[in-house]
Amino acid sequence: MKQVDTIGELKKELSGERGGKIGFVPTMGALHEGHMSLVDRARRENDTVVVSVFVNPTQFNDPEDLRHYPRTIEADLDLLRAAGVDYVFTPSVEEIYPEPDERVFDFGLLDKVMEGATRPGHFNGVAQVVSRLFDIVAPDRAYFGQKDFQQLAVIRELVRQTGADVEIVECPIVREEDGLAMSSRNTLLTPQHRIAAPDIYKALCKARELKSKMSVRELEKWVTDEIDKNPLLKVIYFRIVDRDTLAEANNWTDGKLKQGCVAVTAGNVRLIDNVYLG
Ligand code: AMP
């Protein structure tokens, strides 16, 4: 595995790999099994695997959140080496943004609801970094987790708008044994909040069962109340949306596939999760 810090060096290395397929996994590091499931899949499906580890400042709307974001680069490098990654790209902020990125994307509804409504500018920052990384790596396939369900919708739209020649591969959510969706942020939970956090997924699972007995609005309220019953958790939103457009669902019978998406604060840690509701 080669660790590369500069765009110039990465492009030079990859110019020799263009005969085969290049798979790319963008991450912000503090890697766990969720990230590694993307890496393993990229390893199986491509000749060359590139992973980026870059904590992108433009997608953080809260400077404190950026400051506290976990950084474990030595452990990350060990995991990536063991997984057979070819190149790990670890650029500095100046390397990615030599000048401030002023681009403003228009994703319509996709970046206005849920995470977009509660984290202003977040998806614009995600689009900035992903489009830069796609330009640099020019991968054949890029791997993203369904854990960040809304992010996937935004990235699909970004690819459509920019015409980037890359296949977006969606990977299922990897969970802890108690159901909590794996996240770099889980390491920031206090022991008490870590014990409380699996209640989020428990409520999502129950929602799947209750769906036939409640209207969409009733179920949204039920899930919110159920999670909020735990005094250590506070729901920011729970929305049942159209899987493609992210428009709020109004009934179960419109023939559209639906996803239930939740954001919760556990102490001062923000957790997200989602579930397919058919
Ligand atoms: P991040 O480092 O949080 O930006 O995540 C990098 C990629 O890993 C994103 O595509 C995430 O959706 C994905 N990812 C993070 N956690 C999980 C998980 N528990 N299961 C599957 N994919 C995940």
JSON list of N, CA, C and O and ligand atoms in Angstrom, two decimals, residues 26-29 32 34-35 37-38 69 143-148 151 171-175 181-184, ligand 1:
[
{"chain": "A", "resi": 26, "resn": "PRO", "atom": "N", "xyz": [-14.25, 7.02, -0.60]},
{"chain": "A", "resi": 26, "resn": "PRO", "atom": "CA", "xyz": [-13.94, 8.24, 0.15]},
{"chain": "A", "resi": 26, "resn": "PRO", "atom": "C", "xyz": [-14.38, 8.10, 1.62]},
{"chain": "A", "resi": 26, "resn": "PRO", "atom": "O", "xyz": [-15.50, 7.65, 1.89]},
{"chain": "A", "resi": 27, "resn": "THR", "atom": "N", "xyz": [-13.51, 8.48, 2.55]},
{"chain": "A", "resi": 27, "resn": "THR", "atom": "CA", "xyz": [-13.85, 8.41, 3.98]},
{"chain": "A", "resi": 27, "resn": "THR", "atom": "C", "xyz": [-13.28, 9.63, 4.70]},
{"chain": "A", "resi": 27, "resn": "THR", "atom": "O", "xyz": [-12.44, 10.34, 4.17]},
{"chain": "A", "resi": 28, "resn": "MET", "atom": "N", "xyz": [-13.75, 9.79, 5.94]},
{"chain": "A", "resi": 28, "resn": "MET", "atom": "CA", "xyz": [-13.17, 10.80, 6.81]},
{"chain": "A", "resi": 28, "resn": "MET", "atom": "C", "xyz": [-12.34, 10.13, 7.92]},
{"chain": "A", "resi": 28, "resn": "MET", "atom": "O", "xyz": [-12.04, 10.75, 8.94]},
{"chain": "A", "resi": 29, "resn": "GLY", "atom": "N", "xyz": [-11.99, 8.85, 7.71]},
{"chain": "A", "resi": 29, "resn": "GLY", "atom": "CA", "xyz": [-11.13, 8.17, 8.68]},
{"chain": "A", "resi": 29, "resn": "GLY", "atom": "C", "xyz": [-11.88, 7.74, 9.92]},
{"chain": "A", "resi": 29, "resn": "GLY", "atom": "O", "xyz": [-13.10, 7.65, 9.91]},
{"chain": "A", "resi": 32, "resn": "HIS", "atom": "N", "xyz": [-14.00, 1.94, 10.75]},
{"chain": "A", "resi": 32, "resn": "HIS", "atom": "CA", "xyz": [-14.60, 0.82, 11.47]},
{"chain": "A", "resi": 32, "resn": "HIS", "atom": "C", "xyz": [-15.08, -0.19, 10.43]},
{"chain": "A", "resi": 32, "resn": "HIS", "atom": "O", "xyz": [-14.86, 0.00, 9.22]},
{"chain": "A", "resi": 34, "resn": "GLY", "atom": "N", "xyz": [-17.89, -0.75, 9.16]},
{"chain": "A", "resi": 34, "resn": "GLY", "atom": "CA", "xyz": [-18.76, -0.19, 8.13]},
{"chain": "A", "resi": 34, "resn": "GLY", "atom": "C", "xyz": [-17.94, 0.29, 6.94]},
{"chain": "A", "resi": 34, "resn": "GLY", "atom": "O", "xyz": [-18.20, -0.09, 5.79]},
{"chain": "A", "resi": 35, "resn": "HIS", "atom": "N", "xyz": [-16.92, 1.10, 7.22]},
{"chain": "A", "resi": 35, "resn": "HIS", "atom": "CA", "xyz": [-16.02, 1.55, 6.15]},
{"chain": "A", "resi": 35, "resn": "HIS", "atom": "C", "xyz": [-15.37, 0.35, 5.46]},
{"chain": "A", "resi": 35, "resn": "HIS", "atom": "O", "xyz": [-15.25, 0.31, 4.23]},
{"chain": "A", "resi": 37, "resn": "SER", "atom": "N", "xyz": [-16.35, -2.61, 5.06]},
{"chain": "A", "resi": 37, "resn": "SER", "atom": "CA", "xyz": [-17.22, -3.39, 4.16]},
{"chain": "A", "resi": 37, "resn": "SER", "atom": "C", "xyz": [-17.21, -2.76, 2.76]},
{"chain": "A", "resi": 37, "resn": "SER", "atom": "O", "xyz": [-17.27, -3.47, 1.75]},
{"chain": "A", "resi": 38, "resn": "LEU", "atom": "N", "xyz": [-17.10, -1.44, 2.70]},
{"chain": "A", "resi": 38, "resn": "LEU", "atom": "CA", "xyz": [-17.00, -0.75, 1.40]},
{"chain": "A", "resi": 38, "resn": "LEU", "atom": "C", "xyz": [-15.65, -1.08, 0.74]},
{"chain": "A", "resi": 38, "resn": "LEU", "atom": "O", "xyz": [-15.57, -1.36, -0.46]},
{"chain": "A", "resi": 69, "resn": "TYR", "atom": "N", "xyz": [-14.04, 15.87, 15.79]},
{"chain": "A", "resi": 69, "resn": "TYR", "atom": "CA", "xyz": [-14.20, 14.69, 14.95]},
{"chain": "A", "resi": 69, "resn": "TYR", "atom": "C", "xyz": [-13.02, 13.73, 15.18]},
{"chain": "A", "resi": 69, "resn": "TYR", "atom": "O", "xyz": [-11.87, 14.16, 15.20]},
{"chain": "A", "resi": 143, "resn": "TYR", "atom": "N", "xyz": [-17.70, 3.83, -3.89]},
{"chain": "A", "resi": 143, "resn": "TYR", "atom": "CA", "xyz": [-18.48, 3.05, -2.92]},
{"chain": "A", "resi": 143, "resn": "TYR", "atom": "C", "xyz": [-18.94, 3.94, -1.77]},
{"chain": "A", "resi": 143, "resn": "TYR", "atom": "O", "xyz": [-18.13, 4.63, -1.16]},
{"chain": "A", "resi": 144, "resn": "PHE", "atom": "N", "xyz": [-20.26, 3.90, -1.50]},
{"chain": "A", "resi": 144, "resn": "PHE", "atom": "CA", "xyz": [-20.85, 4.71, -0.43]},
{"chain": "A", "resi": 144, "resn": "PHE", "atom": "C", "xyz": [-21.79, 3.84, 0.38]},
{"chain": "A", "resi": 144, "resn": "PHE", "atom": "O", "xyz": [-22.41, 2.90, -0.14]},
{"chain": "A", "resi": 145, "resn": "GLY", "atom": "N", "xyz": [-21.94, 4.19, 1.68]},
{"chain": "A", "resi": 145, "resn": "GLY", "atom": "CA", "xyz": [-22.79, 3.40, 2.57]},
{"chain": "A", "resi": 145, "resn": "GLY", "atom": "C", "xyz": [-24.20, 3.95, 2.65]},
{"chain": "A", "resi": 145, "resn": "GLY", "atom": "O", "xyz": [-24.42, 5.17, 2.62]},
{"chain": "A", "resi": 146, "resn": "GLN", "atom": "N", "xyz": [-25.17, 3.04, 2.78]},
{"chain": "A", "resi": 146, "resn": "GLN", "atom": "CA", "xyz": [-26.58, 3.45, 2.94]},
{"chain": "A", "resi": 146, "resn": "GLN", "atom": "C", "xyz": [-26.82, 4.08, 4.31]},
{"chain": "A", "resi": 146, "resn": "GLN", "atom": "O", "xyz": [-27.87, 4.68, 4.54]},
{"chain": "A", "resi": 147, "resn": "LYS", "atom": "N", "xyz": [-25.85, 3.94, 5.21]},
{"chain": "A", "resi": 147, "resn": "LYS", "atom": "CA", "xyz": [-25.93, 4.63, 6.50]},
{"chain": "A", "resi": 147, "resn": "LYS", "atom": "C", "xyz": [-26.23, 6.12, 6.27]},
{"chain": "A", "resi": 147, "resn": "LYS", "atom": "O", "xyz": [-27.01, 6.72, 6.98]},
{"chain": "A", "resi": 148, "resn": "ASP", "atom": "N", "xyz": [-25.56, 6.69, 5.26]},
{"chain": "A", "resi": 148, "resn": "ASP", "atom": "CA", "xyz": [-25.78, 8.10, 4.92]},
{"chain": "A", "resi": 148, "resn": "ASP", "atom": "C", "xyz": [-26.72, 8.13, 3.71]},
{"chain": "A", "resi": 148, "resn": "ASP", "atom": "O", "xyz": [-26.32, 8.42, 2.59]},
{"chain": "A", "resi": 151, "resn": "GLN", "atom": "N", "xyz": [-27.14, 11.33, 1.74]},
{"chain": "A", "resi": 151, "resn": "GLN", "atom": "CA", "xyz": [-25.89, 11.63, 1.03]},
{"chain": "A", "resi": 151, "resn": "GLN", "atom": "C", "xyz": [-25.83, 10.88, -0.30]},
{"chain": "A", "resi": 151, "resn": "GLN", "atom": "O", "xyz": [-25.38, 11.42, -1.32]},
{"chain": "A", "resi": 171, "resn": "CYS", "atom": "N", "xyz": [-23.74, 0.43, -0.51]},
{"chain": "A", "resi": 171, "resn": "CYS", "atom": "CA", "xyz": [-23.44, -0.71, 0.36]},
{"chain": "A", "resi": 171, "resn": "CYS", "atom": "C", "xyz": [-24.30, -0.67, 1.62]},
{"chain": "A", "resi": 171, "resn": "CYS", "atom": "O", "xyz": [-24.53, 0.41, 2.18]},
{"chain": "A", "resi": 172, "resn": "PRO", "atom": "N", "xyz": [-24.78, -1.85, 2.07]},
{"chain": "A", "resi": 172, "resn": "PRO", "atom": "CA", "xyz": [-25.69, -1.88, 3.22]},
{"chain": "A", "resi": 172, "resn": "PRO", "atom": "C", "xyz": [-25.06, -1.40, 4.52]},
{"chain": "A", "resi": 172, "resn": "PRO", "atom": "O", "xyz": [-23.84, -1.42, 4.67]},
{"chain": "A", "resi": 173, "resn": "ILE", "atom": "N", "xyz": [-25.91, -1.01, 5.46]},
{"chain": "A", "resi": 173, "resn": "ILE", "atom": "CA", "xyz": [-25.45, -0.52, 6.76]},
{"chain": "A", "resi": 173, "resn": "ILE", "atom": "C", "xyz": [-24.88, -1.66, 7.59]},
{"chain": "A", "resi": 173, "resn": "ILE", "atom": "O", "xyz": [-25.51, -2.71, 7.72]},
{"chain": "A", "resi": 174, "resn": "VAL", "atom": "N", "xyz": [-23.69, -1.47, 8.12]},
{"chain": "A", "resi": 174, "resn": "VAL", "atom": "CA", "xyz": [-23.09, -2.46, 9.04]},
{"chain": "A", "resi": 174, "resn": "VAL", "atom": "C", "xyz": [-23.39, -1.99, 10.46]},
{"chain": "A", "resi": 174, "resn": "VAL", "atom": "O", "xyz": [-23.21, -0.80, 10.78]},
{"chain": "A", "resi": 175, "resn": "ARG", "atom": "N", "xyz": [-23.84, -2.93, 11.29]},
{"chain": "A", "resi": 175, "resn": "ARG", "atom": "CA", "xyz": [-24.28, -2.59, 12.65]},
{"chain": "A", "resi": 175, "resn": "ARG", "atom": "C", "xyz": [-23.45, -3.31, 13.71]},
{"chain": "A", "resi": 175, "resn": "ARG", "atom": "O", "xyz": [-22.90, -4.38, 13.46]},
{"chain": "A", "resi": 181, "resn": "ALA", "atom": "N", "xyz": [-26.03, 1.41, 14.40]},
{"chain": "A", "resi": 181, "resn": "ALA", "atom": "CA", "xyz": [-25.30, 1.56, 13.14]},
{"chain": "A", "resi": 181, "resn": "ALA", "atom": "C", "xyz": [-23.87, 2.01, 13.45]},
{"chain": "A", "resi": 181, "resn": "ALA", "atom": "O", "xyz": [-23.68, 2.95, 14.23]},
{"chain": "A", "resi": 182, "resn": "MET", "atom": "N", "xyz": [-22.89, 1.33, 12.88]},
{"chain": "A", "resi": 182, "resn": "MET", "atom": "CA", "xyz": [-21.50, 1.73, 13.13]},
{"chain": "A", "resi": 182, "resn": "MET", "atom": "C", "xyz": [-21.27, 3.13, 12.61]},
{"chain": "A", "resi": 182, "resn": "MET", "atom": "O", "xyz": [-21.76, 3.51, 11.55]},
{"chain": "A", "resi": 183, "resn": "SER", "atom": "N", "xyz": [-20.52, 3.91, 13.39]},
{"chain": "A", "resi": 183, "resn": "SER", "atom": "CA", "xyz": [-20.21, 5.29, 13.01]},
{"chain": "A", "resi": 183, "resn": "SER", "atom": "C", "xyz": [-18.94, 5.71, 13.73]},
{"chain": "A", "resi": 183, "resn": "SER", "atom": "O", "xyz": [-18.72, 5.31, 14.88]},
{"chain": "A", "resi": 184, "resn": "SER", "atom": "N", "xyz": [-18.14, 6.53, 13.06]},
{"chain": "A", "resi": 184, "resn": "SER", "atom": "CA", "xyz": [-16.94, 7.05, 13.71]},
{"chain": "A", "resi": 184, "resn": "SER", "atom": "C", "xyz": [-17.32, 7.82, 14.96]},
{"chain": "A", "resi": 184, "resn": "SER", "atom": "O", "xyz": [-16.57, 7.88, 15.93]},
{"chain": "B", "resi": 1, "resn": "AMP", "atom": "P1", "xyz": [-17.49, 8.81, 6.68]},
{"chain": "B", "resi": 1, "resn": "AMP", "atom": "O1", "xyz": [-16.08, 8.47, 7.04]},
{"chain": "B", "resi": 1, "resn": "AMP", "atom": "O2", "xyz": [-18.40, 8.88, 7.87]},
{"chain": "B", "resi": 1, "resn": "AMP", "atom": "O3", "xyz": [-17.60, 9.99, 5.76]},
{"chain": "B", "resi": 1, "resn": "AMP", "atom": "O4", "xyz": [-18.04, 7.56, 5.87]},
{"chain": "B", "resi": 1, "resn": "AMP", "atom": "C1", "xyz": [-17.40, 7.13, 4.69]},
{"chain": "B", "resi": 1, "resn": "AMP", "atom": "C2", "xyz": [-18.29, 6.15, 3.98]},
{"chain": "B", "resi": 1, "resn": "AMP", "atom": "O5", "xyz": [-18.52, 5.02, 4.83]},
{"chain": "B", "resi": 1, "resn": "AMP", "atom": "C3", "xyz": [-19.66, 6.74, 3.65]},
{"chain": "B", "resi": 1, "resn": "AMP", "atom": "O6", "xyz": [-20.04, 6.30, 2.34]},
{"chain": "B", "resi": 1, "resn": "AMP", "atom": "C4", "xyz": [-20.55, 6.14, 4.69]},
{"chain": "B", "resi": 1, "resn": "AMP", "atom": "O7", "xyz": [-21.89, 6.00, 4.29]},
{"chain": "B", "resi": 1, "resn": "AMP", "atom": "C5", "xyz": [-19.91, 4.78, 4.88]},
{"chain": "B", "resi": 1, "resn": "AMP", "atom": "N1", "xyz": [-20.29, 4.23, 6.19]},
{"chain": "B", "resi": 1, "resn": "AMP", "atom": "C6", "xyz": [-20.12, 4.82, 7.40]},
{"chain": "B", "resi": 1, "resn": "AMP", "atom": "N2", "xyz": [-20.65, 4.04, 8.37]},
{"chain": "B", "resi": 1, "resn": "AMP", "atom": "C7", "xyz": [-21.16, 2.95, 7.76]},
{"chain": "B", "resi": 1, "resn": "AMP", "atom": "C8", "xyz": [-21.86, 1.79, 8.22]},
{"chain": "B", "resi": 1, "resn": "AMP", "atom": "N3", "xyz": [-22.13, 1.59, 9.50]},
{"chain": "B", "resi": 1, "resn": "AMP", "atom": "N4", "xyz": [-22.23, 0.86, 7.31]},
{"chain": "B", "resi": 1, "resn": "AMP", "atom": "C9", "xyz": [-21.98, 1.07, 5.98]},
{"chain": "B", "resi": 1, "resn": "AMP", "atom": "N5", "xyz": [-21.33, 2.14, 5.49]},
{"chain": "B", "resi": 1, "resn": "AMP", "atom": "C10", "xyz": [-20.93, 3.07, 6.36]}
]
